[in-house]
Short mmCIF file of C-alpha atoms in Angstrom, two decimals:
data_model
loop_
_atom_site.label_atom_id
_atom_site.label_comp_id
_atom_site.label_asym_id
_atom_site.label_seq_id
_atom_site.Cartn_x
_atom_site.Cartn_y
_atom_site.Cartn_z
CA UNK Y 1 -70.23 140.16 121.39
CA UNK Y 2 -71.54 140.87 118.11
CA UNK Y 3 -73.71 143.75 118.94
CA UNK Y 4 -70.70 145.46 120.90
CA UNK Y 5 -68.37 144.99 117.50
CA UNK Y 6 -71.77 146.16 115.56
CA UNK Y 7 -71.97 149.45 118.06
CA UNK Y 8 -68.10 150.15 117.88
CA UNK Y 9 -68.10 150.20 113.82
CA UNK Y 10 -70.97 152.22 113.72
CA UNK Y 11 -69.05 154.35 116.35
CA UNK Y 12 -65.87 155.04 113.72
CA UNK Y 13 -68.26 155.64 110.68
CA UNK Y 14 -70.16 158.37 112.57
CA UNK Y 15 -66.30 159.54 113.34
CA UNK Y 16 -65.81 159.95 109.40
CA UNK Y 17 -68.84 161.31 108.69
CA UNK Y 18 -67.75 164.29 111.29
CA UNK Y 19 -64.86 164.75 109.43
CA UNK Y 20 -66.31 164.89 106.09
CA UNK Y 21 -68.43 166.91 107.13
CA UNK Y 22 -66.41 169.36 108.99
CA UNK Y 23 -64.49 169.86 105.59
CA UNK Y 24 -67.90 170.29 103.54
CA UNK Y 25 -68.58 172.84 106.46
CA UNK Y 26 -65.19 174.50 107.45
CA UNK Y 27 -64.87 176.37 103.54
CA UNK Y 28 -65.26 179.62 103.75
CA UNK Y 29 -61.37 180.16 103.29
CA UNK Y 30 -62.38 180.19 99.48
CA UNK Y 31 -64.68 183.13 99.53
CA UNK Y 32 -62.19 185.24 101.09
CA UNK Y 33 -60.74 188.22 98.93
CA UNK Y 34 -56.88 187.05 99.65
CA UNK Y 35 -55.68 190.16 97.26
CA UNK Y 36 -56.97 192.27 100.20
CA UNK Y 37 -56.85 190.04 103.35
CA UNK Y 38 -54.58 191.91 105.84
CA UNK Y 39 -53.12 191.13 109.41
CA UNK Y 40 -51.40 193.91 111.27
CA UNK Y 41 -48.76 193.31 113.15
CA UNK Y 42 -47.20 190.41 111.68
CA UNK Y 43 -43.89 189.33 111.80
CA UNK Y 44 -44.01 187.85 107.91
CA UNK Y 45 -45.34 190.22 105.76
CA UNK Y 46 -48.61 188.20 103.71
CA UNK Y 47 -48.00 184.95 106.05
CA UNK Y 48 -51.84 185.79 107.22
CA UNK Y 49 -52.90 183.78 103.98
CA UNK Y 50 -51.14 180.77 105.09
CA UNK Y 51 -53.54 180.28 107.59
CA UNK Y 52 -56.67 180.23 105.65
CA UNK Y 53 -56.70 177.10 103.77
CA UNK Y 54 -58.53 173.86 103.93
CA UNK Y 55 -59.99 171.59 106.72
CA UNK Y 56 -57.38 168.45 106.18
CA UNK Y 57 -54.28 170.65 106.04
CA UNK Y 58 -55.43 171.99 109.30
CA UNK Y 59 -52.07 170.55 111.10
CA UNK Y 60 -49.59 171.43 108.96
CA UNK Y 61 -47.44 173.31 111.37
CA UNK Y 62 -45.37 174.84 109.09
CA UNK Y 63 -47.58 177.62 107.48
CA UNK Y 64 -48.65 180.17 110.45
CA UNK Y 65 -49.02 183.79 111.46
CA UNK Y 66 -47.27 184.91 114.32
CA UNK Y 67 -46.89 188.31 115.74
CA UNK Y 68 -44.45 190.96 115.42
CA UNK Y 69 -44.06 193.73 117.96
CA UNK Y 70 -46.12 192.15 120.69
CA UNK Y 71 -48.54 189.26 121.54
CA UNK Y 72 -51.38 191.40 119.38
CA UNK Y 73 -52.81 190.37 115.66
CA UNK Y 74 -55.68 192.02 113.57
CA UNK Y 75 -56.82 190.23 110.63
CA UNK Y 76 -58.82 192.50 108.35
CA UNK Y 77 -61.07 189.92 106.40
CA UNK Y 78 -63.21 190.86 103.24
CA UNK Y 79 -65.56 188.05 101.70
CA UNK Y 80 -66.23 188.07 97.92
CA UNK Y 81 -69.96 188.08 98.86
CA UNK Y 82 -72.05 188.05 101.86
CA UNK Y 83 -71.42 185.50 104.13
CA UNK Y 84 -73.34 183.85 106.72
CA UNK Y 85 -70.95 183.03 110.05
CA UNK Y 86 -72.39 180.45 112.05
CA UNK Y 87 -68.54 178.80 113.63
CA UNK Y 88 -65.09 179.26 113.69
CA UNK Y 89 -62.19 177.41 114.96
CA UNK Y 90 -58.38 178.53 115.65
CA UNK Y 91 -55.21 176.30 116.09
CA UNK Y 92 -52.69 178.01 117.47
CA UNK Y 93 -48.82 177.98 117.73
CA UNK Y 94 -47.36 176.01 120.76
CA UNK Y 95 -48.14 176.40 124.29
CA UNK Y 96 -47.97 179.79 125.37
CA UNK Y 97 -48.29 181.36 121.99
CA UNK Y 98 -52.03 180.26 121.85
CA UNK Y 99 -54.23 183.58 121.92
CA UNK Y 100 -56.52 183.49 124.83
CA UNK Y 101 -59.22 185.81 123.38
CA UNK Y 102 -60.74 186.41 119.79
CA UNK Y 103 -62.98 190.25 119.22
CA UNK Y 104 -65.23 189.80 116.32
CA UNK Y 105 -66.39 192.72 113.96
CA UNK Y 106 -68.64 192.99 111.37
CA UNK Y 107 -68.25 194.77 107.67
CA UNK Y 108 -65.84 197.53 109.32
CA UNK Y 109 -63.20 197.17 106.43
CA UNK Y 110 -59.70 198.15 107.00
CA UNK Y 111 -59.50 198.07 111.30
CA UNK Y 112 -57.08 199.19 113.00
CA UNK Y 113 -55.36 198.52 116.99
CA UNK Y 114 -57.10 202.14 117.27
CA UNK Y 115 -60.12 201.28 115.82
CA UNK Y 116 -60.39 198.04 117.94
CA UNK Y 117 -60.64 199.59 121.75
CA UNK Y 118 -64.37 199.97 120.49
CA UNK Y 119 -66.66 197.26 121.27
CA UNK Y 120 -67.22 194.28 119.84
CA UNK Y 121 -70.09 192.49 118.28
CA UNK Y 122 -68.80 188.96 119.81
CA UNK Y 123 -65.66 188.10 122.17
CA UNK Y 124 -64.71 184.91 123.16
CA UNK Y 125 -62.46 183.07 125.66
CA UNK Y 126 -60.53 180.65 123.75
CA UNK Y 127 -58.53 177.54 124.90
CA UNK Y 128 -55.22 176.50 123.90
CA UNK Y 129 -56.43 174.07 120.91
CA UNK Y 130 -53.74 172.59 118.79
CA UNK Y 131 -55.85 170.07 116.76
CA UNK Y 132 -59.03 171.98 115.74
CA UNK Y 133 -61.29 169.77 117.88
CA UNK Y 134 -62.66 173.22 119.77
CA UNK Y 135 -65.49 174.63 117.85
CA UNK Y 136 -66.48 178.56 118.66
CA UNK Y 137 -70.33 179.34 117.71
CA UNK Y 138 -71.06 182.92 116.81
CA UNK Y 139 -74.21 184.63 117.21
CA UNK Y 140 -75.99 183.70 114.26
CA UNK Y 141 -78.48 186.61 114.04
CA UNK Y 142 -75.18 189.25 114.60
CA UNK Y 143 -73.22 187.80 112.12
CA UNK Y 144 -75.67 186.95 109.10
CA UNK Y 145 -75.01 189.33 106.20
CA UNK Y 146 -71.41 190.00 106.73
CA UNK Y 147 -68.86 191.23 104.48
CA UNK Y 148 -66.61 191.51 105.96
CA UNK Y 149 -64.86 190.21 109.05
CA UNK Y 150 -62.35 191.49 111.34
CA UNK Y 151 -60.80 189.20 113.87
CA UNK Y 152 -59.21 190.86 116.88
CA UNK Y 153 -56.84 188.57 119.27
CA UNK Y 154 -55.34 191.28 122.33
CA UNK Y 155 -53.58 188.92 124.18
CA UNK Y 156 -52.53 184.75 124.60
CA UNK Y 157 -51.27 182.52 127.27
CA UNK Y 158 -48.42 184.53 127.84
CA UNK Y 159 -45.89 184.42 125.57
CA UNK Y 160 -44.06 187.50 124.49
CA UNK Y 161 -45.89 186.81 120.77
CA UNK Y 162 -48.61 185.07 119.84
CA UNK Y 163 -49.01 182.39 116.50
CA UNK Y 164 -51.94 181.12 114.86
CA UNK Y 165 -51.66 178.44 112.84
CA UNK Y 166 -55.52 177.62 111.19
CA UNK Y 167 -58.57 179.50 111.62
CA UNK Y 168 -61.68 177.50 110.02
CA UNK Y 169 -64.88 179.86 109.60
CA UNK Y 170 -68.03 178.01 108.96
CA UNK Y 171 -70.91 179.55 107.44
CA UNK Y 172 -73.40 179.99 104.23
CA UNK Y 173 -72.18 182.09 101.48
CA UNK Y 174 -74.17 184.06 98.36
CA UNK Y 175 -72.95 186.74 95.76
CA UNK Y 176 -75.34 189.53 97.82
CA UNK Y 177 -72.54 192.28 98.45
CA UNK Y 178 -71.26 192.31 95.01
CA UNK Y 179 -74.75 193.20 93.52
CA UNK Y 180 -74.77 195.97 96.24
CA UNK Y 181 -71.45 197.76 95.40
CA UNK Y 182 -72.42 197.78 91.67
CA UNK Y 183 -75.74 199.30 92.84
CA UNK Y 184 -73.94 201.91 94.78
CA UNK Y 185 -72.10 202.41 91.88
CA UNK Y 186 -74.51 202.81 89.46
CA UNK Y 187 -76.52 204.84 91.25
CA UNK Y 188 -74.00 207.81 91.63
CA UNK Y 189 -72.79 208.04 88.21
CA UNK Y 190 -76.17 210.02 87.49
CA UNK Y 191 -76.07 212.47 90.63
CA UNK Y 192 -72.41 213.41 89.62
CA UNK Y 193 -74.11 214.15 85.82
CA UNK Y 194 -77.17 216.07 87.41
CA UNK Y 195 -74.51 218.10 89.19
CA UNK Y 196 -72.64 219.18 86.30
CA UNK Y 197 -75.92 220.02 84.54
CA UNK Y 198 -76.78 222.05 87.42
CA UNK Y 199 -73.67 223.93 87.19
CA UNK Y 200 -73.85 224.07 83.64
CA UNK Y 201 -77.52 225.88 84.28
CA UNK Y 202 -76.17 228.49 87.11
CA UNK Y 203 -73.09 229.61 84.43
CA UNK Y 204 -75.48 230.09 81.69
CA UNK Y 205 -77.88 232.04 83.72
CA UNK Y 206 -75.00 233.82 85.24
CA UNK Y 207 -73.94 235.09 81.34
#
């Protein structure tokens, strides 16, 4: 008897550490750039930020995105740095409304429906989960210096619109990108200047 109550205690710890660690795990909602996170299609205009938030509000059923003209939602996601995506997992609105797919893309900033018919670096089949116990795995090596993220859900389980309610995205994160746009920038500044000075050349010759 004792070693059965000894097994089921150790049982519910391991249960906690899950959770704890799902939170520690499940926080990549804070590296995204909400000023420019954007979901077409949606019924409430900036309700897509509701549903990035974290792990133990995951069930709070009253902050969700739900669609507009038709089951379809596009979330256009930017990162503040480069982001390694190893998970994700989606709670969705009640039966019905649950999207049945997911498209992933990587660092193609502002998607559109158009845009979308391309293909996709990951799809997955997605069951109706309303408690976040379903965890998707993305391909690691696909998805490991991404800036960006663009989630794609065509269709659910057959309701005229679709809701999501959570999505958790799991991954490693480092200031990479940032260092690379101020490169970029940096590094143009002195072609536009050579141009000028080449024009500047060419006019004096000219006179």
């Amino acid at each position: 008897m004792e070693h059965n109550h000894v097994h089921s205690h150790h049982c519910e710890c391991g249960q906690e550490t899950k959770t704890e660690n799902l939170a520690e795990l499940y926080n990549l909602y804070s590296k995204i750039d909400m000023e420019n996170l954007e979901c077409l299609n949606e019924a409430v205009e900036n309700s897509v930020k509701s549903v990035f938030r974290p792990w133990d509000q995951r069930l709070d059923s009253t902050k969700f995105v739900e669609s507009d003209a038709d089951e379809e939602l596009l979330f256009n996601i930017p990162f503040t740095g480069n982001v390694k995506l190893k998970g994700l997992i989606i709670i969705g609105g009640e039966a019905g409304t649950h999207p049945s797919v997911v498209r992933l893309f990587k660092n193609r900033p502002h998607m559109t429906f158009d845009d979308a018919a391309s293909q996709a670096d990951q799809e997955l089949n997605l069951v109706e989960d309303f408690k976040g116990t379903v965890e998707y795995a993305t391909k690691i090596v696909k998805f490991s210096s991404v800036y960006h993220l663009t989630l794609h859900f065509p269709k659910n389980y057959g309701s005229d619109t679709s809701k999501i309610q959570f999505i958790g995205l799991k991954g490693d994160w480092s200031e990479g990108h940032r260092h690379g746009v101020t490169l970029c920038t940096y590094e143009a500044t002195p072609s536009m200047a050579d141009h000028k000075d080449k024009v500047l050349e060419t006019t004096n010759l000219n006179i």
